[in-house]
Steps between C-alpha positions, in 0.01 A plus 500: 500500500710714272566443134867433574415215737294314241709311248333398177567146384742625235725656764542192720862406545646173376544382860134563580390316187723201565393488867136500390567232238679281755213534745250414226707199392535372852131540583401336172724205579353460847143527372564249220690245713199296613319515164821377333516200732129420471500529120813286465360228728169510313680439172703217654201328661295533180757294310484123478824461690383733777170322539677161516725636771204636696289186459751213508825655618667405170717716272526779756742787459863447589535868596561508876236679704771687690609673181144617435460635852841668486409682178162601640636642826800660328268682260276618784793609718678682219179684409451607860865604521468714187203675654667545839823658373506880473372613160778737395811404698504129421386499137767252374424259785127530435558436131698186580232381741223548241700320230570210736136500613375459145772245425396289798133533409552400137725212609226384738245497218741316271580240765132433564434469127803272462314245709226477235 
């Protein structure tokens, strides 16, 4: 390995840095997807309204389950898409996928919490 083939961190190009940041953002979103759902449902079920819904079927959320599943699968699919696209050639598409991934994931958490 020659000195010219090793790039110090300061000499990384903008494209390489943004590709690495997009990969990190996408992986972080995929890793945090299930903990987000579990934590949000834990908060909902710990509330009085959530426990009444679980116990008696009263005062349950009016958020349709299909919307929750759609946000969950959209977040997972967009994260996988961002990882599958080529790192340097499709940077704008990857950026859009990661932004939409996080948007779907945060919307999912908000919809679950809205049922509390």
